[in-house]
Coordinates of C-alpha atoms and ligand atoms in Angstrom, one line a residue:
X26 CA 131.9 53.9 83.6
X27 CA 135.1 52.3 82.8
X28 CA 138.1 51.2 84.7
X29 CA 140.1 53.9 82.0
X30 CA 137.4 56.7 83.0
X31 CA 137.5 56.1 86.2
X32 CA 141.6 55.9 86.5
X33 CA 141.7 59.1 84.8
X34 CA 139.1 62.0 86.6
X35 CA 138.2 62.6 90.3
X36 CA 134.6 62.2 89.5
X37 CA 132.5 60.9 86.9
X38 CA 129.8 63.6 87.1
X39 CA 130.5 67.4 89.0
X40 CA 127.3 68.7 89.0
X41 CA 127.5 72.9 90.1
X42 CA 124.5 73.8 91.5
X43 CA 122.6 72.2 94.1
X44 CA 118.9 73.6 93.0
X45 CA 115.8 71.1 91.5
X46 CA 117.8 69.5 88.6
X47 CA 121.4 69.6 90.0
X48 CA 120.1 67.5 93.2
X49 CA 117.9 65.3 91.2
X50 CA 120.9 63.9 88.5
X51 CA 123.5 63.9 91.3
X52 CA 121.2 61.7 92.8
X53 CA 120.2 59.7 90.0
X54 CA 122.9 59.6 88.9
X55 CA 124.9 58.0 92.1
X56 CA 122.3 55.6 92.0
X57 CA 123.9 54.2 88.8
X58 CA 127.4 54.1 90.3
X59 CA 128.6 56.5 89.0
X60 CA 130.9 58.9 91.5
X61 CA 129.1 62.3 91.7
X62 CA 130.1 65.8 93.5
X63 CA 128.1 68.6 94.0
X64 CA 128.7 72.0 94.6
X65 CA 126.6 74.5 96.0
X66 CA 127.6 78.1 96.8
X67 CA 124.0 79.4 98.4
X68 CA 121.4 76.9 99.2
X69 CA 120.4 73.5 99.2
X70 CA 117.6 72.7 96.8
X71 CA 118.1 75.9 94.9
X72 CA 115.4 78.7 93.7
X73 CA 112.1 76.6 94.1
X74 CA 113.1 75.4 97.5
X75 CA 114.4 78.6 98.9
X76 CA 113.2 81.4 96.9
X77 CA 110.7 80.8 94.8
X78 CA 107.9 77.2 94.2
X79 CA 107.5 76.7 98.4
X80 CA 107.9 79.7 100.0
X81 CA 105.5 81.3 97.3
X82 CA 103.0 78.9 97.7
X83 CA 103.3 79.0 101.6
X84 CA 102.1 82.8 100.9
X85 CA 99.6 82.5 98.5
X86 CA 97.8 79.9 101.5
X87 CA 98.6 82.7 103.9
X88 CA 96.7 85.1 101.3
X89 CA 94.0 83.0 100.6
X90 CA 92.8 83.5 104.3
X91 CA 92.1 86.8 103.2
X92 CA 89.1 85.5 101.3
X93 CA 88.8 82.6 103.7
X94 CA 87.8 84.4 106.6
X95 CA 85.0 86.8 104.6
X96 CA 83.5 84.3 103.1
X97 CA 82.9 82.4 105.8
X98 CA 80.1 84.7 107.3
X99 CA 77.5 83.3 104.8
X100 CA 78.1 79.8 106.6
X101 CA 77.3 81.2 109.4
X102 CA 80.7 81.5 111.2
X103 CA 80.9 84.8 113.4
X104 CA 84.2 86.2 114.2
X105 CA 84.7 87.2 117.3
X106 CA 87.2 90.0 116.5
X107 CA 88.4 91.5 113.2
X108 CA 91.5 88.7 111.8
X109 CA 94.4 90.5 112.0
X110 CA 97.8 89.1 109.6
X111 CA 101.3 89.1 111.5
X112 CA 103.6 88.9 109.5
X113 CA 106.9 88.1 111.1
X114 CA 104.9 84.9 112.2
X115 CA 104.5 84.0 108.6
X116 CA 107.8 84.2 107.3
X117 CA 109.7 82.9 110.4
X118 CA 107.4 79.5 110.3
X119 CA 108.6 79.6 106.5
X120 CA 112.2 80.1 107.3
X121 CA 111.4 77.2 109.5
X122 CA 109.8 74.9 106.8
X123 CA 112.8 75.4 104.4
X124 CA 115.6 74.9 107.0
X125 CA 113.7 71.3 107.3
X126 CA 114.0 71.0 103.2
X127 CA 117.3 72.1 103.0
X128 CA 118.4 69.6 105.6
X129 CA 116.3 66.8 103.9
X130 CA 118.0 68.3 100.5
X131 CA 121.3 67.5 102.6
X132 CA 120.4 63.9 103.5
X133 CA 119.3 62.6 100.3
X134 CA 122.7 64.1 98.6
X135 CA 124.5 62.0 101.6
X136 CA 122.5 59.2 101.3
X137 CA 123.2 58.3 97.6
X138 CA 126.8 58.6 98.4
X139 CA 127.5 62.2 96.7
X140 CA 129.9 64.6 97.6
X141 CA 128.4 67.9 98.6
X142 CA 130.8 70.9 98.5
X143 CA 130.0 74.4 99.6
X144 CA 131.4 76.8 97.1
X145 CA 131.3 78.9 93.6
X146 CA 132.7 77.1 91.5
X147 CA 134.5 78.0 88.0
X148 CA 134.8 75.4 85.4
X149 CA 138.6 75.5 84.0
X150 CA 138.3 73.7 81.0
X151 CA 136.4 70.7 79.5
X152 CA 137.2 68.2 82.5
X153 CA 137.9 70.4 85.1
X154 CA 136.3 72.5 87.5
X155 CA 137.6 74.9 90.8
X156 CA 135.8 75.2 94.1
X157 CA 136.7 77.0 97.5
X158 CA 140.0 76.6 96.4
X159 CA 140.1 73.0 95.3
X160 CA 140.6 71.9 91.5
X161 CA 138.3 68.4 90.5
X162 CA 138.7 66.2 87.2
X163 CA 135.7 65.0 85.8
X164 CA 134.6 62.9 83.3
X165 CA 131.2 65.2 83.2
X166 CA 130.7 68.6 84.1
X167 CA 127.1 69.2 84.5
X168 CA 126.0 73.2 84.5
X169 CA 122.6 73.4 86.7
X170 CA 123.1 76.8 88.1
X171 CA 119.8 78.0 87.3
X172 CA 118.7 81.6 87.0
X173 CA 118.8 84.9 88.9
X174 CA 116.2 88.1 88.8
X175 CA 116.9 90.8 86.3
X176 CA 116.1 94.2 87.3
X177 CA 116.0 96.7 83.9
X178 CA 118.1 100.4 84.8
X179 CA 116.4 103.4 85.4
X180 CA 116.9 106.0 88.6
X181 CA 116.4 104.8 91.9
X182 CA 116.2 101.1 90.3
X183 CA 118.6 99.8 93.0
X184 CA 115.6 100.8 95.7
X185 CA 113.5 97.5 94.1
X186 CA 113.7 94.4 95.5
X187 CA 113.9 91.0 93.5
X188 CA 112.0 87.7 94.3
X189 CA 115.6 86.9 96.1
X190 CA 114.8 89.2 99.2
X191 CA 110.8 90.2 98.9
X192 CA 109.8 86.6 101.2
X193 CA 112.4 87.9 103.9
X194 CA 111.3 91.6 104.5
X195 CA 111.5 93.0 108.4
X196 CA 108.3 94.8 108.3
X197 CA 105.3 93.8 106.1
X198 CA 104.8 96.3 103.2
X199 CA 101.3 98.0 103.9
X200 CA 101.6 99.4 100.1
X201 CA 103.5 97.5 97.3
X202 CA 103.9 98.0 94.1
X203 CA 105.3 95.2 91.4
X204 CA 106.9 96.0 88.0
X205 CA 106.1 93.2 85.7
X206 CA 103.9 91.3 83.7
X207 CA 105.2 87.9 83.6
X208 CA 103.3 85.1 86.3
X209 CA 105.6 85.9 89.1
X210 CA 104.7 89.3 88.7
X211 CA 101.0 88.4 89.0
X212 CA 101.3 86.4 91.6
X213 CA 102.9 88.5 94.0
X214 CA 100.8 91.3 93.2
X215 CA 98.2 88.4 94.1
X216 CA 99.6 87.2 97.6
X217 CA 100.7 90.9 98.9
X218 CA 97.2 92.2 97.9
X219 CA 95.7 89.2 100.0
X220 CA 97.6 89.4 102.4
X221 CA 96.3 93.2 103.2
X222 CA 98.9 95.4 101.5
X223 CA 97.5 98.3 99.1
X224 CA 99.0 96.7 95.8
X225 CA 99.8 98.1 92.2
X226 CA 100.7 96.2 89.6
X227 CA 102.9 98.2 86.9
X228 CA 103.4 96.3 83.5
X229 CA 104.6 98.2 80.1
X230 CA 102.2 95.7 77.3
X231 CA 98.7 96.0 77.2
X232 CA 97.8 92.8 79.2
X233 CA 99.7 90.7 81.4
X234 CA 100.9 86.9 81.0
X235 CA 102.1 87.0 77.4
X236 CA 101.8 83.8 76.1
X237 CA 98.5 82.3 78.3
X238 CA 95.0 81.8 76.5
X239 CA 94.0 85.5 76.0
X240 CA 90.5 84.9 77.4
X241 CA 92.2 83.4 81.0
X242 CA 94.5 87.0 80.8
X243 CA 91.6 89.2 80.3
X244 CA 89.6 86.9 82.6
X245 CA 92.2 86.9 85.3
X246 CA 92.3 90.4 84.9
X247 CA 88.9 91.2 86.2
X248 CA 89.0 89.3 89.0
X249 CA 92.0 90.3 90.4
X250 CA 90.6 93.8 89.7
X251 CA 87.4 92.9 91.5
X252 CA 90.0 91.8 94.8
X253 CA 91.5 95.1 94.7
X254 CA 94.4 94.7 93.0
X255 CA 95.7 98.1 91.3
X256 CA 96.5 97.1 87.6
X257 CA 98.5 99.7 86.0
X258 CA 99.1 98.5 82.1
X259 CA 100.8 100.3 79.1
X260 CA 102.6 102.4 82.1
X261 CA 106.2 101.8 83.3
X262 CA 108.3 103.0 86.4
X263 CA 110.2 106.0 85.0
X264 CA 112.3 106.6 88.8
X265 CA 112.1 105.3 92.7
X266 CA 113.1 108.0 94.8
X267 CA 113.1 107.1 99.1
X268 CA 110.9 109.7 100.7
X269 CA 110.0 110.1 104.2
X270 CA 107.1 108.0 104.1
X271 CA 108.7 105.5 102.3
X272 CA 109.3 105.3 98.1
X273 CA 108.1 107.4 95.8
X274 CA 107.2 105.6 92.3
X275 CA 106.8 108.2 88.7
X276 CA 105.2 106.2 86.4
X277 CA 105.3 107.0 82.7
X278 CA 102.1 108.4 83.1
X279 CA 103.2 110.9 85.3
X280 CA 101.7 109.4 88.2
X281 CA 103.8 109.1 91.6
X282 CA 103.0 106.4 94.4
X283 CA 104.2 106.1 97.6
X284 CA 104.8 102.9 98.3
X285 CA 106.7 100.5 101.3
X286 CA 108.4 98.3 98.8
X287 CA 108.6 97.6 95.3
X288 CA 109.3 94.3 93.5
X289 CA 110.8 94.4 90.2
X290 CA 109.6 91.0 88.7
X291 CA 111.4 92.2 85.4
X292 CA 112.5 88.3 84.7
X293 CA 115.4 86.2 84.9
X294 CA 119.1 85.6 82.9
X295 CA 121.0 82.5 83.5
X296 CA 122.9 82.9 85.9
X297 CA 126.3 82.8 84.1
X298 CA 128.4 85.1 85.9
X299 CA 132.3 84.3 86.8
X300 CA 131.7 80.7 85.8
X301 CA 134.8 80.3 83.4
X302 CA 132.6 79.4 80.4
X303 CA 133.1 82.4 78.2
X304 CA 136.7 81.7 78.1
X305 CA 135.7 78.3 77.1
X306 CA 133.9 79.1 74.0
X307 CA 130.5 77.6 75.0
X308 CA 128.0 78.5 72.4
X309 CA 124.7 80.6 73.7
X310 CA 121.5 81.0 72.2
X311 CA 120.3 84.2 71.1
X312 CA 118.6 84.6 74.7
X313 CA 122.0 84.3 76.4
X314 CA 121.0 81.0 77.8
X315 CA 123.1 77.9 77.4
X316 CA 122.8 75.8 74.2
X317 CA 122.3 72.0 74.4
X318 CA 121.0 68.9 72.5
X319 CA 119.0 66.4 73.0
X320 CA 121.3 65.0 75.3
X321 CA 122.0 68.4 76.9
X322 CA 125.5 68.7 75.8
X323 CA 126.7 72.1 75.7
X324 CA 129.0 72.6 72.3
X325 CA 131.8 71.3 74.3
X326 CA 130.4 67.8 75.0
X327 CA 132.1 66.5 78.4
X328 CA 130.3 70.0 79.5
X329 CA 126.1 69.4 80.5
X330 CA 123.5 71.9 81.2
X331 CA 119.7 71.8 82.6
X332 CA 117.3 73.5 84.1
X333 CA 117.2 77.3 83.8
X334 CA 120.2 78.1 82.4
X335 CA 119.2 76.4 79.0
X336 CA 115.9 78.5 78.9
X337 CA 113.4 76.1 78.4
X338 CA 110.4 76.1 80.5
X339 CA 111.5 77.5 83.6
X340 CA 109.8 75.2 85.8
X341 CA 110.8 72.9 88.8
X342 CA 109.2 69.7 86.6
X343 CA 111.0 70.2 83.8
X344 CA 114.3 70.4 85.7
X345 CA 113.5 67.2 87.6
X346 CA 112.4 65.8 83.9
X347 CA 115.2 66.7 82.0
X348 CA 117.6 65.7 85.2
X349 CA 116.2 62.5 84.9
X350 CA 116.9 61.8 80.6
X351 CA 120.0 63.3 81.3
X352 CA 121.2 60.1 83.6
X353 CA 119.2 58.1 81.4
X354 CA 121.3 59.9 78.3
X355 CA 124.8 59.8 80.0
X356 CA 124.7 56.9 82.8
X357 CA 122.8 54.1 81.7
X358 CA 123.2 51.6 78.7
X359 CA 119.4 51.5 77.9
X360 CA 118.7 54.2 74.7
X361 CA 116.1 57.0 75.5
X362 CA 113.9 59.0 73.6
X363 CA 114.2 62.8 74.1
X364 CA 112.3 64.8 76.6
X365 CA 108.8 65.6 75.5
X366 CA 108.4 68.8 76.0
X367 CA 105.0 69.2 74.3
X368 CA 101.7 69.6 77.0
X369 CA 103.3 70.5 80.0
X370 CA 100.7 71.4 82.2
X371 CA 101.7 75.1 84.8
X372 CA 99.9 76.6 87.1
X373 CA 99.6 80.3 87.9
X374 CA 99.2 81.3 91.8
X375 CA 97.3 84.0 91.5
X376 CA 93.8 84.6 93.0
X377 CA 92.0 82.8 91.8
X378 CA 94.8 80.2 90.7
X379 CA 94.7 79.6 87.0
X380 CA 96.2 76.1 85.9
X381 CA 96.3 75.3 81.7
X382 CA 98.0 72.8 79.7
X383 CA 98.3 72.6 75.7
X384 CA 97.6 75.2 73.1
X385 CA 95.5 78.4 74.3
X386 CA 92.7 79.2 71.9
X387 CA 95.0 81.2 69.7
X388 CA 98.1 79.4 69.2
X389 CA 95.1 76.2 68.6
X390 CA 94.0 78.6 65.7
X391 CA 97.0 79.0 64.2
X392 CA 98.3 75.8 64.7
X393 CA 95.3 73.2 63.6
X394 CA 93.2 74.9 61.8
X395 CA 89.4 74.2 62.1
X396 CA 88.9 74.1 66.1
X397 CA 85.7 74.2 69.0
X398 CA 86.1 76.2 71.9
X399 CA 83.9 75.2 74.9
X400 CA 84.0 77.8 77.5
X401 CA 82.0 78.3 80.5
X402 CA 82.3 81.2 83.4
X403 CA 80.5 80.7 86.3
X404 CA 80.0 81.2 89.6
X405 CA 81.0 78.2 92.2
X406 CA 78.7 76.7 94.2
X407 CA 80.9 77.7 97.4
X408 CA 80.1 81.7 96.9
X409 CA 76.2 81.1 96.5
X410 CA 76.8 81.5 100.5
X411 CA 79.5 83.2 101.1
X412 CA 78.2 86.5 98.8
X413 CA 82.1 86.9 97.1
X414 CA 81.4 87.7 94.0
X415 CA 84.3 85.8 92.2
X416 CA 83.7 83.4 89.6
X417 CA 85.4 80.3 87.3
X418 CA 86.4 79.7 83.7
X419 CA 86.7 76.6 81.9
X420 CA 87.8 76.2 78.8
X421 CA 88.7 73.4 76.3
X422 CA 89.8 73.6 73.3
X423 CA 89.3 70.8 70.4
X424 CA 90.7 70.0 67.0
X425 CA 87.6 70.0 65.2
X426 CA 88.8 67.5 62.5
X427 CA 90.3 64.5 64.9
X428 CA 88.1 65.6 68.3
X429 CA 91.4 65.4 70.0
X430 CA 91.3 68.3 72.9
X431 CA 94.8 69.9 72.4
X432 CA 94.1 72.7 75.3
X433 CA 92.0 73.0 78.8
X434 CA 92.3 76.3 80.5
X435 CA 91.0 76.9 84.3
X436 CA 90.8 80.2 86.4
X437 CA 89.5 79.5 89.7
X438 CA 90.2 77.7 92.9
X439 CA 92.7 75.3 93.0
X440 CA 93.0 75.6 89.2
X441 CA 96.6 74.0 89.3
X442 CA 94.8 70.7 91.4
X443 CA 92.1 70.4 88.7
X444 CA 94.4 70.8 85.6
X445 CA 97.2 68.6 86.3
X446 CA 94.6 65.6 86.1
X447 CA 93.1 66.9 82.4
X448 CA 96.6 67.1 81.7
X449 CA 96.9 63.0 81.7
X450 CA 94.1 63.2 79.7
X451 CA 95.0 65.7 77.2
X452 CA 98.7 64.1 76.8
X453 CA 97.2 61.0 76.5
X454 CA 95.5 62.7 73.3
X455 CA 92.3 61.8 74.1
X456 CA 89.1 63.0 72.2
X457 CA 86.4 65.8 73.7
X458 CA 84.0 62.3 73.1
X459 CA 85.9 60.3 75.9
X460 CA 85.7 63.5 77.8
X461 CA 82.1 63.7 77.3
X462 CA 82.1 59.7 78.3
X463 CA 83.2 60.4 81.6
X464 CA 80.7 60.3 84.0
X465 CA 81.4 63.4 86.2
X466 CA 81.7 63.5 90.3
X467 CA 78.9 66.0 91.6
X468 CA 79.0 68.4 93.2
X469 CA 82.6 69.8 91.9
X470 CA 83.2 72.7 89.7
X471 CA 85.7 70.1 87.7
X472 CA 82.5 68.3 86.6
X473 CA 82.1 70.8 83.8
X474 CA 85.2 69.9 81.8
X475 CA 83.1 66.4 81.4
X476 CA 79.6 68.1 81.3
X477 CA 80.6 71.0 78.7
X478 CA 78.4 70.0 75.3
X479 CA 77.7 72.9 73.1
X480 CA 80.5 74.6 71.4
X481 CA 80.7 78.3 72.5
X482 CA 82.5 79.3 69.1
X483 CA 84.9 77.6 66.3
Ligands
LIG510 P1 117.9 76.4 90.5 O1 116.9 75.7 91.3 O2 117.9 77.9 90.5 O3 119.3 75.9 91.2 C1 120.6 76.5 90.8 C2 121.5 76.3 92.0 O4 122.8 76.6 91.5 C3 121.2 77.4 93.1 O5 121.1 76.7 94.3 C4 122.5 78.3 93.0 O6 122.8 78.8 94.3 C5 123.5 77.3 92.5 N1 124.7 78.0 91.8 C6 124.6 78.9 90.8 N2 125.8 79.2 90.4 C7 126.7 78.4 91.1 C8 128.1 78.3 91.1 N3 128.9 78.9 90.3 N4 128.7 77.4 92.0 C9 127.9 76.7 92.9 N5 126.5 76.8 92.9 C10 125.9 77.7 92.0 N6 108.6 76.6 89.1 C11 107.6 75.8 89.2 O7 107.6 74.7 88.6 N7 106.5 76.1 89.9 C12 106.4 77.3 90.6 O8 105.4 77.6 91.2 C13 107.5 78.2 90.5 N8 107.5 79.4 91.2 C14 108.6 80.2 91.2 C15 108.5 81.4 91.9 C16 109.6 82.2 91.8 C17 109.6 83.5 92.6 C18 110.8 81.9 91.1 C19 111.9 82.8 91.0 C20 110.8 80.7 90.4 C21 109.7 79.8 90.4 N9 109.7 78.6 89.7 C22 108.6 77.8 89.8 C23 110.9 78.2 88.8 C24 111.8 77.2 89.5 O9 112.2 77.7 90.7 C25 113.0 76.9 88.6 O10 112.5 76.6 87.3 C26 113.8 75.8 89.1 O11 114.3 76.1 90.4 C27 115.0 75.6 88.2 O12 115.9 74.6 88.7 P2 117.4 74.6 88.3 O13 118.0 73.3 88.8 O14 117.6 74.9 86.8 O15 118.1 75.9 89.1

């Protein structure tokens, strides 16, 4: 920064939002010299810490008990009473595990020498931003305020809860109903149902998770039928009146359930609101989301955005990823290429877990032409035992004409473990012949993306 730069602001970077890419380029970012603030108005370490990646995976282990404890009669394990789920136990030990982050979240902003201050703040103009009554110059303004849940309008909608307040509920919800089709919405239909509540899932298309391999939807389908999940497609929530018992739910096909709590996992807006950059112009895409370049300037330069708010992938990686170029972009004197966004591998938390990287089947179609599909279902060694009945898929996808594998696809357990190693290898853009030259490690169920030979279709 120079001697000019830094005569002239208060800060070099004032980063608003305190979530996964706020933290990680105020950080970064320090570490260059540069003289960072922070502001925060909710939470240290943002959605994934507090709302969304932890505490939802801390539930989907509580859930996977569920199928923990049955199975484990074929191994000859005997109960010695029925398990029985408490929840306050489960969410006070997670309120627990994220005061411990949120302090860490604390210490590593102090540690690298950033100013942390607690407080909406509004962005004045192009250098200049307000917070708990305090104005700041800065050279950079960096917008990482992430997004927030939308809930659609229709009577009674005010009765849902969001993914904001459904981890921190006083009683557990014995029947719960989710309206959504997106992965959130799958997954806690997924963690509630394991968890022991009678669950419905309520989504408007024909098939959830738009967007994933359509043989891991219709796959993940049936086996989160076969766990007792209520799937309720081409159906909506018409109203959500309270009744005695609870909440009555009309669906569009004139059904009503009573239910403890319903979750509207309708999706997310950037979270945009009172922040001062409507009057300033800043250019939106068509999605509402924040525009930005390469370099993630907005379309008034001195003002940067990440994370959520731009609507890329909405992901905790990709935050942490983009944070990173951005400091790289802004902060040091070394050129860098853009973020790749191409291959990022995701995981899905439902049960079973599904985990995929690259193109699904269809997009691979579309997109290269001749391809060979190599798909396997089967069921895992583990429930020869324990007599579940729920099985694996395993899917790679291949350009036919350069044998590069541009997609692998997994639904079973720990699906999200398995795929982010392929994804090295499918980055890497490495043939299905160096898959087939791996030597496997037996017994696995990940052995068959290196074992799978025959073409299932082209
Ligand atoms: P955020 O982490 O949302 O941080 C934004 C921060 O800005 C917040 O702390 C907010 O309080 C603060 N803020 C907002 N406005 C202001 C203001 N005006 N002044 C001061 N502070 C402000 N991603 C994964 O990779 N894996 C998962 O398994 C996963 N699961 C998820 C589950 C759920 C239920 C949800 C909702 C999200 C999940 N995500 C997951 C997505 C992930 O949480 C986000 O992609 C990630 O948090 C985005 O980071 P961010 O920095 O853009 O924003």
């Amino acid at each position: 920064m120079s001697e000019t730069t830094a005569a002239q602001y208060d800060w070099d970077l004032f980063v608003i939002g305190a979530g996964s890419g706020g933290v990680r380029a105020a950080r970064t970012a320090a570490a260059t010299g540069a003289r960072v603030a922070v502001a925060e108005d909710r939470y240290l370490g943002g959605t994934c810490v507090n709302v969304g990646c932890v505490p939802k995976k801390l539930y989907s282990y509580a859930a996977h008990f569920h199928d923990a404890f049955e199975d484990a009669g074929g191994f000859g394990w005997q109960l010695a009473e029925a398990p029985r789920f408490d929840w306050a136990t489960l969410r006070d030990n997670k309120v627990g595990e994220i005061k411990r982050l949120n302090g860490i979240y604390g210490r590593l902003l102090e540690g690298a020498g950033v100013r942390l201050i607690n407080g909406r703040a509004r962005v004045i103009d192009a250098h200049t931003v307000e917070v708990a009554g305090e104005r700041h110059s800065a050279s950079k303004i960096l917008v990482a305020v992430g997004g927030w849940p939308f809930v659609p309008e229709f009577p009674g909608s005010e009765l849902a809860l969001t993914s904001n307040e459904v981890f921190d509920l006083a009683h557990f919800p014995e029947r719960f109903l989710v309206l959504g089709g997106g992965y959130i919405a799958v997954e806690f239909a997924s963690i509630f149902n394991g968890l022991g509540s009678d669950t419905h899932l309520i989504y408007r298309g024909e098939l959830f998770l738009r967007g994933f391999d359509q043989q891991v939807r219709e796959f993940t389908r049936d086996q989160m039928a076969a766990k007792g999940v209520n799937l309720h497609f081409e159906t909506n929530v018409e109203r959500i009146e309270r009744v005695e018992a609870g909440l009555a739910v009309t669906l569009t096909s004139g059904e009503v359930l009573e239910v403890d709590a319903v979750l509207a996992a309708t999706g997310r807006r950037p979270h945009l609101e009172g922040l001062g950059l409507d009057a300033l112009g800043i250019e939106l895409t068509e999605s509402g989301h924040l525009r930005v370049n390469e370099r993630f300037e907005s379309s008034l330069p001195s003002i940067l955005a990440l994370g959520d708010v731009t609507g890329g992938p909405e992901l905790t990686p990709v935050a942490l990823a983009e944070a990173m170029h951005l400091v790289a972009h802004h902060f040091s004197e070394t050129p860098t290429a853009p973020l790749d966004y191409r291959n990022i591998a995701t995981a899905v938390f439902c049960h079973p877990n599904i985990g995929t990287v690259g193109l699904s089947e269809e997009q691979a179609r579309a997109q290269c032409g001749a391809i060979r599909v190599y798909a396997t279902e089967f069921r895992p060694m583990k429930h020869t035992l324990s007599g579940s009945q729920e099985r694996c898929l395993m899917k790679l996808i291949v350009d036919d004409a350069s044998d590069v594998v541009v997609g692998a696809h997994m639904v079973g357990e720990e699906a999200g473990e398995v795929i982010q190693g392929i994804a090295i290898a499918v980055r890497a853009g490495l043939t299905k012949a160096d898959f087939d030259a791996t030597v496997g490690i037996h017994p696995t169920g990940a052995e068959e993306f290196v074992t799978l030979r025959t073409p299932t279709r082209r």
